[in-house]
PDB file of C-alpha atoms in Angstrom:
ATOM      1  CA  MET A   1     114.565 124.572 164.797  1.00 44.00           C
ATOM      2  CA  SER A   2     111.831 122.457 166.369  1.00 50.00           C
ATOM      3  CA  ASP A   3     110.122 123.674 169.535  1.00 54.00           C
ATOM      4  CA  TRP A   4     108.859 120.159 170.285  1.00 51.00           C
ATOM      5  CA  PRO A   5     110.482 119.235 173.651  1.00 47.00           C
ATOM      6  CA  SER A   6     113.031 116.449 173.655  1.00 43.00           C
ATOM      7  CA  GLU A   7     111.212 114.622 176.468  1.00 40.00           C
ATOM      8  CA  HIS A   8     108.301 113.914 174.104  1.00 47.00           C
ATOM      9  CA  PRO A   9     108.947 110.914 171.808  1.00 46.00           C
ATOM     10  CA  ARG A  10     109.292 111.458 168.084  1.00 47.00           C
ATOM     11  CA  ARG A  11     108.409 108.827 165.527  1.00 50.00           C
ATOM     12  CA  PRO A  12     111.085 107.972 162.944  1.00 45.00           C
ATOM     13  CA  ALA A  13     110.409 109.654 159.627  1.00 45.00           C
ATOM     14  CA  PRO A  14     109.146 107.311 156.902  1.00 45.00           C
ATOM     15  CA  ALA A  15     111.642 106.541 154.172  1.00 41.00           C
ATOM     16  CA  ALA A  16     109.253 107.514 151.372  1.00 38.00           C
ATOM     17  CA  PHE A  17     106.867 110.092 152.811  1.00 43.00           C
ATOM     18  CA  HIS A  18     106.231 111.641 149.376  1.00 40.00           C
ATOM     19  CA  THR A  19     105.194 108.366 147.725  1.00 41.00           C
ATOM     20  CA  ALA A  20     102.067 106.275 148.250  1.00 43.00           C
ATOM     21  CA  ALA A  21     102.461 103.741 151.046  1.00 66.00           C
ATOM     22  CA  TYR A  22     101.173 100.194 151.287  1.00 84.00           C
ATOM     23  CA  VAL A  23      99.184  98.789 154.203  1.00 92.00           C
ATOM     24  CA  THR A  24     100.876  95.833 155.901  1.00 92.00           C
ATOM     25  CA  LEU A  25      99.000  92.765 157.156  1.00 94.00           C
ATOM     26  CA  ALA A  26      99.262  94.075 160.723  1.00 95.00           C
ATOM     27  CA  GLY A  27      98.007  97.476 159.581  1.00 95.00           C
ATOM     28  CA  ALA A  28      95.058  95.856 157.810  1.00 96.00           C
ATOM     29  CA  ASP A  29      94.186  94.013 161.020  1.00 97.00           C
ATOM     30  CA  TRP A  30      94.198  97.338 162.871  1.00 98.00           C
ATOM     31  CA  LEU A  31      91.924  99.017 160.324  1.00 98.00           C
ATOM     32  CA  ALA A  32      89.517  96.072 160.266  1.00 98.00           C
ATOM     33  CA  SER A  33      89.298  96.059 164.066  1.00 98.00           C
ATOM     34  CA  ALA A  34      87.307  99.310 163.860  1.00 98.00           C
ATOM     35  CA  ALA A  35      84.400  97.450 162.235  1.00 98.00           C
ATOM     36  CA  PRO A  36      81.811  95.430 164.187  1.00 97.00           C
ATOM     37  CA  ARG A  37      82.764  92.382 162.079  1.00 97.00           C
ATOM     38  CA  PRO A  38      86.453  92.548 161.151  1.00 98.00           C
ATOM     39  CA  GLU A  39      86.244  89.270 159.258  1.00 97.00           C
ATOM     40  CA  ALA A  40      83.721  90.819 156.857  1.00 97.00           C
ATOM     41  CA  VAL A  41      86.127  93.684 156.128  1.00 97.00           C
ATOM     42  CA  HIS A  42      88.948  91.218 155.443  1.00 97.00           C
ATOM     43  CA  ALA A  43      86.676  89.231 153.128  1.00 96.00           C
ATOM     44  CA  ARG A  44      85.809  92.383 151.188  1.00 95.00           C
ATOM     45  CA  TRP A  45      89.476  93.297 150.864  1.00 95.00           C
ATOM     46  CA  ALA A  46      90.315  89.769 149.712  1.00 94.00           C
ATOM     47  CA  SER A  47      87.740  89.955 146.932  1.00 93.00           C
ATOM     48  CA  CYS A  48      88.495  93.545 145.886  1.00 90.00           C
ATOM     49  CA  PRO A  49      91.789  94.812 147.349  1.00 84.00           C
ATOM     50  CA  GLU A  50      91.899  97.873 145.072  1.00 86.00           C
ATOM     51  CA  ALA A  51      88.548  99.297 146.233  1.00 88.00           C
ATOM     52  CA  PRO A  52      88.120 101.949 148.952  1.00 92.00           C
ATOM     53  CA  SER A  53      86.470 100.869 152.204  1.00 94.00           C
ATOM     54  CA  THR A  54      84.174 102.577 154.690  1.00 96.00           C
ATOM     55  CA  LEU A  55      85.092 102.181 158.355  1.00 98.00           C
ATOM     56  CA  PRO A  56      83.455 103.511 161.542  1.00 98.00           C
ATOM     57  CA  CYS A  57      85.200 106.029 163.781  1.00 99.00           C
ATOM     58  CA  GLY A  58      85.166 106.559 167.519  1.00 98.00           C
ATOM     59  CA  THR A  59      86.430 103.302 169.007  1.00 97.00           C
ATOM     60  CA  VAL A  60      89.784 102.440 167.425  1.00 98.00           C
ATOM     61  CA  PHE A  61      90.458 105.867 165.958  1.00 99.00           C
ATOM     62  CA  ASP A  62      88.982 109.277 165.194  1.00 99.00           C
ATOM     63  CA  VAL A  63      89.743 111.040 161.910  1.00 99.00           C
ATOM     64  CA  ILE A  64      90.513 114.708 161.364  1.00 98.00           C
ATOM     65  CA  ASN A  65      89.520 115.630 157.816  1.00 98.00           C
ATOM     66  CA  ALA A  66      91.331 118.725 156.503  1.00 97.00           C
ATOM     67  CA  PRO A  67      91.447 120.642 153.193  1.00 96.00           C
ATOM     68  CA  ALA A  68      94.224 119.284 150.994  1.00 94.00           C
ATOM     69  CA  LEU A  69      96.773 122.104 151.143  1.00 93.00           C
ATOM     70  CA  PHE A  70      96.327 122.886 154.830  1.00 95.00           C
ATOM     71  CA  GLY A  71      96.216 119.194 155.688  1.00 96.00           C
ATOM     72  CA  ARG A  72      99.447 118.468 153.858  1.00 93.00           C
ATOM     73  CA  ASP A  73     101.114 121.392 155.642  1.00 94.00           C
ATOM     74  CA  LEU A  74      99.730 120.093 158.937  1.00 95.00           C
ATOM     75  CA  VAL A  75     101.290 116.680 158.327  1.00 95.00           C
ATOM     76  CA  ASP A  76     104.578 118.268 157.266  1.00 94.00           C
ATOM     77  CA  ARG A  77     104.684 120.220 160.537  1.00 94.00           C
ATOM     78  CA  LEU A  78     104.014 117.065 162.567  1.00 95.00           C
ATOM     79  CA  TRP A  79     106.883 115.245 160.860  1.00 93.00           C
ATOM     80  CA  THR A  80     109.465 118.020 160.548  1.00 91.00           C
ATOM     81  CA  ALA A  81     109.026 119.768 163.917  1.00 89.00           C
ATOM     82  CA  GLY A  82     106.738 117.585 166.018  1.00 90.00           C
ATOM     83  CA  PRO A  83     106.274 113.980 167.131  1.00 92.00           C
ATOM     84  CA  GLY A  84     105.292 112.536 163.743  1.00 92.00           C
ATOM     85  CA  SER A  85     101.832 111.251 162.907  1.00 94.00           C
ATOM     86  CA  GLY A  86      99.710 108.169 162.824  1.00 94.00           C
ATOM     87  CA  PRO A  87      98.261 106.891 159.544  1.00 96.00           C
ATOM     88  CA  VAL A  88      97.443 109.609 157.008  1.00 96.00           C
ATOM     89  CA  ALA A  89      95.506 109.280 153.755  1.00 96.00           C
ATOM     90  CA  THR A  90      94.213 111.439 150.941  1.00 93.00           C
ATOM     91  CA  HIS A  91      90.697 110.953 149.603  1.00 92.00           C
ATOM     92  CA  ARG A  92      88.771 113.167 147.174  1.00 91.00           C
ATOM     93  CA  GLY A  93      91.030 116.146 147.700  1.00 92.00           C
ATOM     94  CA  ARG A  94      91.039 115.949 151.508  1.00 95.00           C
ATOM     95  CA  ILE A  95      93.673 114.866 154.015  1.00 97.00           C
ATOM     96  CA  LEU A  96      92.547 112.273 156.572  1.00 98.00           C
ATOM     97  CA  LEU A  97      94.619 112.216 159.777  1.00 98.00           C
ATOM     98  CA  PHE A  98      93.938 109.264 162.054  1.00 98.00           C
ATOM     99  CA  ALA A  99      93.927 110.360 165.697  1.00 98.00           C
ATOM    100  CA  GLU A 100      93.241 109.096 169.201  1.00 98.00           C
ATOM    101  CA  PRO A 101      89.590 108.338 169.986  1.00 98.00           C
ATOM    102  CA  GLY A 102      88.098 111.433 171.586  1.00 98.00           C
ATOM    103  CA  THR A 103      90.093 113.872 169.453  1.00 98.00           C
ATOM    104  CA  ALA A 104      87.084 114.642 167.232  1.00 98.00           C
ATOM    105  CA  ARG A 105      85.253 116.053 170.253  1.00 97.00           C
ATOM    106  CA  ARG A 106      88.120 117.847 171.976  1.00 96.00           C
ATOM    107  CA  LEU A 107      90.050 119.443 169.109  1.00 95.00           C
ATOM    108  CA  PRO A 108      87.252 121.793 167.902  1.00 93.00           C
ATOM    109  CA  ALA A 109      86.664 122.899 171.500  1.00 91.00           C
ATOM    110  CA  LEU A 110      90.369 123.650 171.988  1.00 91.00           C
ATOM    111  CA  LEU A 111      90.599 125.580 168.716  1.00 90.00           C
ATOM    112  CA  GLY A 112      87.456 127.541 169.522  1.00 84.00           C
ATOM    113  CA  TRP A 113      88.920 128.989 172.718  1.00 78.00           C
ATOM    114  CA  GLU A 114      91.899 130.764 171.158  1.00 61.00           C
ATOM    115  CA  GLU A 115      92.030 134.001 169.154  1.00 63.00           C
ATOM    116  CA  TRP A 116      93.908 132.332 166.311  1.00 61.00           C
ATOM    117  CA  SER A 117      91.174 129.771 165.654  1.00 65.00           C
ATOM    118  CA  GLY A 118      89.881 131.874 162.769  1.00 75.00           C
ATOM    119  CA  SER A 119      93.089 131.292 160.831  1.00 82.00           C
ATOM    120  CA  VAL A 120      92.577 127.507 160.835  1.00 90.00           C
ATOM    121  CA  PRO A 121      90.309 126.400 157.968  1.00 92.00           C
ATOM    122  CA  PRO A 122      87.219 124.380 158.887  1.00 91.00           C
ATOM    123  CA  LEU A 123      88.121 120.844 159.902  1.00 95.00           C
ATOM    124  CA  LEU A 124      85.717 117.912 159.717  1.00 97.00           C
ATOM    125  CA  CYS A 125      86.172 115.874 162.876  1.00 98.00           C
ATOM    126  CA  HIS A 126      84.836 112.323 162.663  1.00 98.00           C
ATOM    127  CA  GLY A 127      84.153 110.489 165.914  1.00 98.00           C
ATOM    128  CA  PRO A 128      81.530 108.128 167.353  1.00 98.00           C
ATOM    129  CA  GLY A 129      78.630 107.617 164.976  1.00 98.00           C
ATOM    130  CA  ASP A 130      80.661 108.716 161.928  1.00 98.00           C
ATOM    131  CA  ALA A 131      82.330 106.683 159.205  1.00 98.00           C
ATOM    132  CA  VAL A 132      85.089 107.530 156.745  1.00 97.00           C
ATOM    133  CA  THR A 133      86.128 106.144 153.392  1.00 95.00           C
ATOM    134  CA  VAL A 134      89.739 104.989 153.385  1.00 95.00           C
ATOM    135  CA  PRO A 135      91.878 104.285 150.306  1.00 93.00           C
ATOM    136  CA  PRO A 136      92.512 100.782 148.969  1.00 92.00           C
ATOM    137  CA  LEU A 137      95.108  98.661 150.671  1.00 90.00           C
ATOM    138  CA  PHE A 138      97.047  98.488 147.413  1.00 83.00           C
ATOM    139  CA  PRO A 139      97.140 101.235 144.746  1.00 74.00           C
ATOM    140  CA  GLN A 140      96.190 100.238 141.227  1.00 62.00           C
ATOM    141  CA  ARG A 141      99.585 101.248 139.881  1.00 59.00           C
ATOM    142  CA  SER A 142     103.003 101.789 141.364  1.00 50.00           C
ATOM    143  CA  PRO A 143     103.359 105.417 142.440  1.00 48.00           C
ATOM    144  CA  GLN A 144     106.239 107.564 141.276  1.00 51.00           C
ATOM    145  CA  PRO A 145     108.141 109.731 143.768  1.00 49.00           C
ATOM    146  CA  ASP A 146     107.548 113.469 143.643  1.00 48.00           C
ATOM    147  CA  PRO A 147     110.381 115.399 141.987  1.00 44.00           C
ATOM    148  CA  PRO A 148     112.643 116.776 144.728  1.00 45.00           C
ATOM    149  CA  HIS A 149     112.096 120.357 145.916  1.00 41.00           C
ATOM    150  CA  THR A 150     108.909 120.888 143.884  1.00 43.00           C
ATOM    151  CA  PRO A 151     105.393 121.716 145.141  1.00 48.00           C
ATOM    152  CA  HIS A 152     102.943 118.847 145.370  1.00 49.00           C
ATOM    153  CA  SER A 153     100.946 118.443 142.188  1.00 50.00           C
ATOM    154  CA  ALA A 154      97.161 118.628 142.009  1.00 49.00           C
ATOM    155  CA  GLN A 155      97.063 114.894 141.305  1.00 51.00           C
ATOM    156  CA  ASP A 156      99.184 114.224 144.384  1.00 53.00           C
ATOM    157  CA  LEU A 157      96.696 116.105 146.584  1.00 52.00           C
ATOM    158  CA  THR A 158      93.512 114.629 145.116  1.00 56.00           C
ATOM    159  CA  ALA A 159      94.459 110.972 144.571  1.00 69.00           C
ATOM    160  CA  SER A 160      92.927 108.445 146.979  1.00 84.00           C
ATOM    161  CA  ARG A 161      95.956 106.843 148.572  1.00 91.00           C
ATOM    162  CA  TRP A 162      97.895 106.401 151.769  1.00 94.00           C
ATOM    163  CA  LEU A 163     100.560 108.955 152.646  1.00 92.00           C
ATOM    164  CA  VAL A 164     101.491 107.220 155.897  1.00 93.00           C
ATOM    165  CA  ALA A 165      99.984 103.734 155.848  1.00 93.00           C
ATOM    166  CA  PRO A 166      99.126 101.626 158.899  1.00 94.00           C
ATOM    167  CA  ASP A 167     102.062  99.263 159.346  1.00 90.00           C
ATOM    168  CA  VAL A 168     101.651  97.845 162.865  1.00 92.00           C
ATOM    169  CA  ARG A 169      98.806  96.317 164.843  1.00 94.00           C
ATOM    170  CA  HIS A 170      98.681  99.202 167.338  1.00 94.00           C
ATOM    171  CA  PRO A 171      99.972 102.382 165.655  1.00 94.00           C
ATOM    172  CA  TRP A 172     100.756 105.508 167.623  1.00 94.00           C
ATOM    173  CA  LEU A 173      98.036 108.148 167.146  1.00 97.00           C
ATOM    174  CA  PRO A 174      98.279 111.884 167.875  1.00 97.00           C
ATOM    175  CA  GLY A 175      95.838 113.332 170.362  1.00 97.00           C
ATOM    176  CA  PRO A 176      94.158 116.746 170.482  1.00 96.00           C
ATOM    177  CA  GLY A 177      97.196 118.426 172.054  1.00 95.00           C
ATOM    178  CA  ALA A 178      99.588 117.417 169.268  1.00 96.00           C
ATOM    179  CA  LEU A 179      97.092 118.356 166.563  1.00 96.00           C
ATOM    180  CA  LEU A 180      96.318 121.701 168.204  1.00 94.00           C
ATOM    181  CA  TRP A 181     100.071 122.404 168.286  1.00 93.00           C
ATOM    182  CA  ALA A 182     100.405 121.519 164.591  1.00 95.00           C
ATOM    183  CA  CYS A 183      97.276 123.438 163.540  1.00 94.00           C
ATOM    184  CA  ILE A 184      98.583 126.643 165.115  1.00 91.00           C
ATOM    185  CA  ARG A 185     101.913 126.394 163.349  1.00 91.00           C
ATOM    186  CA  ALA A 186     100.485 125.368 159.983  1.00 92.00           C
ATOM    187  CA  ALA A 187      97.985 128.247 160.088  1.00 89.00           C
ATOM    188  CA  ARG A 188     100.577 130.804 161.134  1.00 84.00           C
ATOM    189  CA  ARG A 189     103.060 129.663 158.523  1.00 78.00           C
ATOM    190  CA  ALA A 190     100.350 129.971 155.859  1.00 66.00           C
ATOM    191  CA  THR A 191      99.627 133.562 156.916  1.00 68.00           C
ATOM    192  CA  GLY A 192     103.284 134.505 157.394  1.00 63.00           C
ATOM    193  CA  VAL A 193     102.882 135.099 161.130  1.00 56.00           C
ATOM    194  CA  ALA A 194     105.551 134.060 163.610  1.00 50.00           C
ATOM    195  CA  THR A 195     104.841 130.649 165.106  1.00 45.00           C
ATOM    196  CA  ALA A 196     105.050 131.622 168.767  1.00 46.00           C
ATOM    197  CA  VAL A 197     101.918 130.414 170.537  1.00 44.00           C
ATOM    198  CA  PRO A 198     100.024 132.913 172.727  1.00 42.00           C
ATOM    199  CA  ASP A 199     100.004 132.053 176.411  1.00 41.00           C
ATOM    200  CA  GLY A 200      96.256 131.624 176.606  1.00 40.00           C
ATOM    201  CA  PRO A 201      94.500 129.013 178.732  1.00 38.00           C
ATOM    202  CA  VAL A 202      94.077 126.557 175.877  1.00 38.00           C
ATOM    203  CA  ALA A 203      97.705 126.946 174.811  1.00 41.00           C
ATOM    204  CA  THR A 204      98.627 126.100 178.402  1.00 44.00           C
ATOM    205  CA  ALA A 205      96.308 123.096 178.348  1.00 41.00           C
ATOM    206  CA  ALA A 206      97.855 121.925 175.083  1.00 42.00           C
ATOM    207  CA  ARG A 207     101.365 122.188 176.501  1.00 46.00           C
ATOM    208  CA  ASN A 208     100.331 120.187 179.569  1.00 49.00           C
ATOM    209  CA  SER A 209      98.752 117.458 177.429  1.00 49.00           C
ATOM    210  CA  PRO A 210     100.709 114.157 177.318  1.00 51.00           C
ATOM    211  CA  ASP A 211     100.972 114.335 173.522  1.00 55.00           C
ATOM    212  CA  ALA A 212     101.833 118.031 173.207  1.00 52.00           C
ATOM    213  CA  PRO A 213     104.797 120.279 174.085  1.00 45.00           C
ATOM    214  CA  ALA A 214     105.277 120.960 177.775  1.00 42.00           C
ATOM    215  CA  ASP A 215     106.694 124.270 178.939  1.00 38.00           C
ATOM    216  CA  PRO A 216     109.188 123.600 181.752  1.00 32.00           C
ATOM    217  CA  ALA A 217     108.673 127.164 183.037  1.00 32.00           C
ATOM    218  CA  THR A 218     104.943 126.636 183.451  1.00 30.00           C
ATOM    219  CA  THR A 219     104.141 125.309 186.902  1.00 28.00           C
ATOM    220  CA  ARG A 220     100.452 126.090 187.250  1.00 27.00           C
ATOM    221  CA  THR A 221      97.801 123.539 186.435  1.00 30.00           C
ATOM    222  CA  ALA A 222      95.786 124.287 183.303  1.00 28.00           C
ATOM    223  CA  PRO A 223      92.108 124.949 183.975  1.00 27.00           C
ATOM    224  CA  THR A 224      89.474 122.490 182.880  1.00 30.00           C
ATOM    225  CA  LEU A 225      88.077 124.032 179.720  1.00 27.00           C
ATOM    226  CA  ILE A 226      85.695 121.373 178.479  1.00 31.00           C
ATOM    227  CA  PRO A 227      82.855 120.494 180.846  1.00 35.00           C
ATOM    228  CA  PRO A 228      81.969 116.799 181.122  1.00 36.00           C
ATOM    229  CA  LEU A 229      79.121 115.639 178.927  1.00 32.00           C
TER     230      LEU A 229
END
């Protein structure tokens, strides 16, 4: 049973989460808007739509870059028990989760404050000044669905493709609170530990975040944990 509160919105599950997704025209506009010259990105896609692209982070989106197995479990937790996710891709054996700008700075700080941070594998958090390589808009061949009730294959985890493709001009993106929530549960499920979250200060801050579970019994204001830059 999900512990994500009903007052927090949940995205509808994609119809084909286990197959490669295609970027829509609106989604391509959103991706291109991250570049200083979106028209140049569109021109490159028009000439070579099956080639990966490099896009800057920090203004339109941040990207949380996770190891393949943990990242796939993280996405599964977001969809099965949480609010869903924004765009998600695989590239060179890593999972790329597109997140709200500012998440790359805040998520490592939130994870570093709790005793369970050691159970979360190292995450690469890409924000201002960073760039990421995203998969092609259109795969070279039509993907085949995964067999039902079977583990994801090595090819499924290492192929460069979209798992949840951008499909609207302004997609919903998870923030640090939602990703902290999912990281805790993915890490604890991997280690066989119960998924109850300790009532530490960062757990309280995560619950009070607009994009993370809120505890109705908690009435105190979470302390400010990250000093202003």
